[in-house]
Short mmCIF file of C-alpha atoms in Angstrom, two decimals:
data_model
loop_
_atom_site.label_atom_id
_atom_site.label_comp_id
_atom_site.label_asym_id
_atom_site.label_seq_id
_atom_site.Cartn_x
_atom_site.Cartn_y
_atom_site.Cartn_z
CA UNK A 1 -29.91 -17.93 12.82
CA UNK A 2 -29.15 -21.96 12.63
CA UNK A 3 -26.12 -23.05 14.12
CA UNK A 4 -25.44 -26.65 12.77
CA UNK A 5 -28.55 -26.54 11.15
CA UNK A 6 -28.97 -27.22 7.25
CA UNK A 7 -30.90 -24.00 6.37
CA UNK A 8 -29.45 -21.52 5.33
CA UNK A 9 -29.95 -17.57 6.33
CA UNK A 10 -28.70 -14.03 4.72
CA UNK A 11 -27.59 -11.37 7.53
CA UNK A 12 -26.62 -8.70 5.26
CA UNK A 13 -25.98 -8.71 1.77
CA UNK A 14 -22.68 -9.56 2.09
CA UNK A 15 -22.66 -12.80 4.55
CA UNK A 16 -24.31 -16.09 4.04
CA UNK A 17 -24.20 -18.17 7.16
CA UNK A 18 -23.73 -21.89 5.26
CA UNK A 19 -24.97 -23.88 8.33
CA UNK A 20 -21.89 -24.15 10.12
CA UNK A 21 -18.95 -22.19 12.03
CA UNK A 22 -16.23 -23.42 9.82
CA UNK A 23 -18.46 -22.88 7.13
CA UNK A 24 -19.43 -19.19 7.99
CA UNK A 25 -15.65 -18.47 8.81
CA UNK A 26 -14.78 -19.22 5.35
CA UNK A 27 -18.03 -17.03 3.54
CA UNK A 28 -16.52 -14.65 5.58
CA UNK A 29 -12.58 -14.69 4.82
CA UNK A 30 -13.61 -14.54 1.06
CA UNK A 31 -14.96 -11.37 1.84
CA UNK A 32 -11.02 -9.65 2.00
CA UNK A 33 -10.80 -10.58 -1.59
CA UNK A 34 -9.88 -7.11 -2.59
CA UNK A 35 -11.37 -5.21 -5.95
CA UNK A 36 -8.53 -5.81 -7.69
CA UNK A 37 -8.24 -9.38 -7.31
CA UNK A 38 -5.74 -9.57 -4.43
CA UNK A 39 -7.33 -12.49 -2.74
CA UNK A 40 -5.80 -12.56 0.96
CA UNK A 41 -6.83 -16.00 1.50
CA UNK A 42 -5.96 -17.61 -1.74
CA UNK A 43 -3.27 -20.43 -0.92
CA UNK A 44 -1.09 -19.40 -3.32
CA UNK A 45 -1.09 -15.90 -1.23
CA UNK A 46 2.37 -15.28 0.64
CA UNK A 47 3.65 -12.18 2.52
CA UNK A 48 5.83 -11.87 -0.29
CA UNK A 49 3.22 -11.38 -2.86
CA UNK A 50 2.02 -8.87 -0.37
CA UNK A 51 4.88 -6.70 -0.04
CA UNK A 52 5.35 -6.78 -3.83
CA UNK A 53 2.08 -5.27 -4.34
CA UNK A 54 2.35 -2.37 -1.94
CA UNK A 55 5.99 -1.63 -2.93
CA UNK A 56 4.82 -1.43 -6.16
CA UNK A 57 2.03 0.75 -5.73
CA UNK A 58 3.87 3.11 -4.02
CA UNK A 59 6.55 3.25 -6.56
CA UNK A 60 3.75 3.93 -8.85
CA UNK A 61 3.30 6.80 -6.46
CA UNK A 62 6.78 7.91 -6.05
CA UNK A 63 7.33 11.64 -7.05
CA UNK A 64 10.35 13.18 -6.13
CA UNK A 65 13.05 13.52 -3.83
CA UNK A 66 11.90 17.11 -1.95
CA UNK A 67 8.30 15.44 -2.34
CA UNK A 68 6.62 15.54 1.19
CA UNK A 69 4.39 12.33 -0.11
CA UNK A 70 4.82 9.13 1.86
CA UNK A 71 5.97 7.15 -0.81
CA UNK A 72 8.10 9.31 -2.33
CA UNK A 73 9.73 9.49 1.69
CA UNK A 74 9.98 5.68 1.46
CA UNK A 75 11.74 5.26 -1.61
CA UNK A 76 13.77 8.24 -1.07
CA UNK A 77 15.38 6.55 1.84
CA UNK A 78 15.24 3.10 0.32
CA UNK A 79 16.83 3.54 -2.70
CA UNK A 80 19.87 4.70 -1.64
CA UNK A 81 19.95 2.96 1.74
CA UNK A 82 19.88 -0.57 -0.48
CA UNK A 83 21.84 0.75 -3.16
CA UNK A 84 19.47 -0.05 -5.65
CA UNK A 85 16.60 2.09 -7.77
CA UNK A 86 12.65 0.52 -8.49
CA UNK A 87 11.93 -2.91 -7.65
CA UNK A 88 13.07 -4.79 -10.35
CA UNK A 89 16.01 -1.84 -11.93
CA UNK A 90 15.51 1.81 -13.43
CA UNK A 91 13.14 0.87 -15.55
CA UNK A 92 10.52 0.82 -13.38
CA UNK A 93 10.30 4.48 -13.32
CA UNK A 94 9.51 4.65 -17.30
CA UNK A 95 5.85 4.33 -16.87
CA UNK A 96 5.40 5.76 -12.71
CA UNK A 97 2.55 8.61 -13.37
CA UNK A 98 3.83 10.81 -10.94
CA UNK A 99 7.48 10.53 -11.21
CA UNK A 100 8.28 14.59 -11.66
CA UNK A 101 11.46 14.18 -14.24
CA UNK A 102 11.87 18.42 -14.13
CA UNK A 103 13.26 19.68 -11.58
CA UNK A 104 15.75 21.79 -9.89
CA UNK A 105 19.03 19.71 -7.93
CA UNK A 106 21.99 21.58 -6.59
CA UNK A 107 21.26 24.78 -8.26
CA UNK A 108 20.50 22.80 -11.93
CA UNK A 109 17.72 22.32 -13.75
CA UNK A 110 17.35 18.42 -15.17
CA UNK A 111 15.05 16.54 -17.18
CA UNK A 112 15.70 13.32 -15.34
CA UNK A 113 15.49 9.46 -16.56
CA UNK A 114 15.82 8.05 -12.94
CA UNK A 115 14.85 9.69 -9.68
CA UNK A 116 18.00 11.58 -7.94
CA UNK A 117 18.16 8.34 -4.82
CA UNK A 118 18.83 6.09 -7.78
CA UNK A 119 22.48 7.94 -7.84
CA UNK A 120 25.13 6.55 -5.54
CA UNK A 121 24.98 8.29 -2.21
CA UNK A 122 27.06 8.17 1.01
CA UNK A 123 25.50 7.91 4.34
CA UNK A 124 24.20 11.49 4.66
CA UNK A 125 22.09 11.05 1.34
CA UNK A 126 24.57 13.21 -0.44
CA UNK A 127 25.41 12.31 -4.65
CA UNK A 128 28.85 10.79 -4.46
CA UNK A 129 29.78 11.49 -8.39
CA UNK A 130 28.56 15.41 -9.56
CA UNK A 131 27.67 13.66 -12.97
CA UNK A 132 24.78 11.93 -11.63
CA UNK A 133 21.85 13.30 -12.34
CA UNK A 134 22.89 14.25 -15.37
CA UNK A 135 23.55 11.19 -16.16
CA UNK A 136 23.14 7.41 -15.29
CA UNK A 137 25.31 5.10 -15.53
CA UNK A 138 27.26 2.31 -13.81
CA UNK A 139 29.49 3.82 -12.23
CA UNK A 140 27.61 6.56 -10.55
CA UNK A 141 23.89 4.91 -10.08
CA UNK A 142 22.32 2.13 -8.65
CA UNK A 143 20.15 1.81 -12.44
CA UNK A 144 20.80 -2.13 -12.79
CA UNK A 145 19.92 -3.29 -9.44
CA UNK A 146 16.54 -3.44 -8.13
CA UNK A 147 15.50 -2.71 -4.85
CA UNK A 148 12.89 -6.01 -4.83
CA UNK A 149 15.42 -8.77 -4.20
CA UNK A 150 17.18 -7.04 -1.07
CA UNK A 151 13.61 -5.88 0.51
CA UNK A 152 12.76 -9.64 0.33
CA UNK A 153 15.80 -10.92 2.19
CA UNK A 154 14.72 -8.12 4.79
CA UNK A 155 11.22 -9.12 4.79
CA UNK A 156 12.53 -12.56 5.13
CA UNK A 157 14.68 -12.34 7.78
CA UNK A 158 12.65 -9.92 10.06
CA UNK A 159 8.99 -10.85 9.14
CA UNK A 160 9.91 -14.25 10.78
CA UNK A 161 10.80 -12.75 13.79
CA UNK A 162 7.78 -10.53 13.91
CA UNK A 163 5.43 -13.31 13.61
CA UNK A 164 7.21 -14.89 16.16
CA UNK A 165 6.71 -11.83 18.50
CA UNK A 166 3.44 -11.39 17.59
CA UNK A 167 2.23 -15.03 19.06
CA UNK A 168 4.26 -14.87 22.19
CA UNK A 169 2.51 -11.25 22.65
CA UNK A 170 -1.06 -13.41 22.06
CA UNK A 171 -0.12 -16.42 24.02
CA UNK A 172 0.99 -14.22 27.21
CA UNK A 173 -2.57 -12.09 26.50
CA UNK A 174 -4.51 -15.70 26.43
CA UNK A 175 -2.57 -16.62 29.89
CA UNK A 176 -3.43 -13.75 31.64
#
């Protein structure tokens, strides 16, 4: 291998050393450009574009309320936590593969349009209004309010303080 050199030399099929460090650093951060385009080190990449993406693929992932999946966990909690159902409103759940829109709630079978945390719930997780399931509206759900803009105030508010955490954790490990 040339450091500073001008040659340049493959060390696996995935790495090109270009001649220098700052050169080699940046062969190598295009590497975490993900299959499906998420490029980590794009500049228009933010921790909010981040975020996004996973919360939507694990709504995509989102089941049911007695689901034992982790994203169907999350969301269970989330949604009525926030007050709010999918990221954006209800709608989100038209076209989630694995939402399961049969099943059995309080002793009743229902053919459901929104997942049961998408009802208004007090703090114990319990359905405020006994029409919801059955049905959605205003009143007794959280359809029309997405869960995206409060989980980005959130994000906003702590992520900041975790970053900030996180360097005075590195600069006390550099010190030492």
């Amino acid at each position: 291998m040339v450091v500073g050199g001008s040659r340049q030399e493959t060390l696996d099929p995935g790495l090109v050393i270009l001649g220098t460090c700052q050169q080699s650093v940046s062969a190598n951060l295009r590497q975490l450009v993900r299959p499906d385009g998420f490029d980590l080190v794009s500049p228009s990449f933010t921790i909010f574009k981040l975020a996004r993406k996973i919360a939507h693929n694990s709504l995509r992932n989102y089941r049911s309320i007695g689901s034992n999946n982790t994203d169907s966990i999350i969301y269970s909690v989330i949604m009525p936590t926030l007050n709010c159902c999918g990221l954006m409103n209800g709608s989100d759940f038209d076209d989630s593969p694995n939402f399961q829109r049969k099943v059995l709630f309080n002793e009743q079978n229902f053919d459901l349009k929104y997942p049961i945390p998408c009802c208004k719930m007090d703090a114990k997780f319990v359905v405020l209004d006994p029409t919801c399931p059955g049905e959605f509206n205003n009143k007794n759900s959280n359809i029309h309010e997405g869960c995206w803009v409060k989980l980005r105030q959130i994000i906003g508010f702590y992520g900041g303080m975790i970053v900030i955490c996180g360097l005075v954790v590195i600069l006390f490990q550099v010190s030492t």
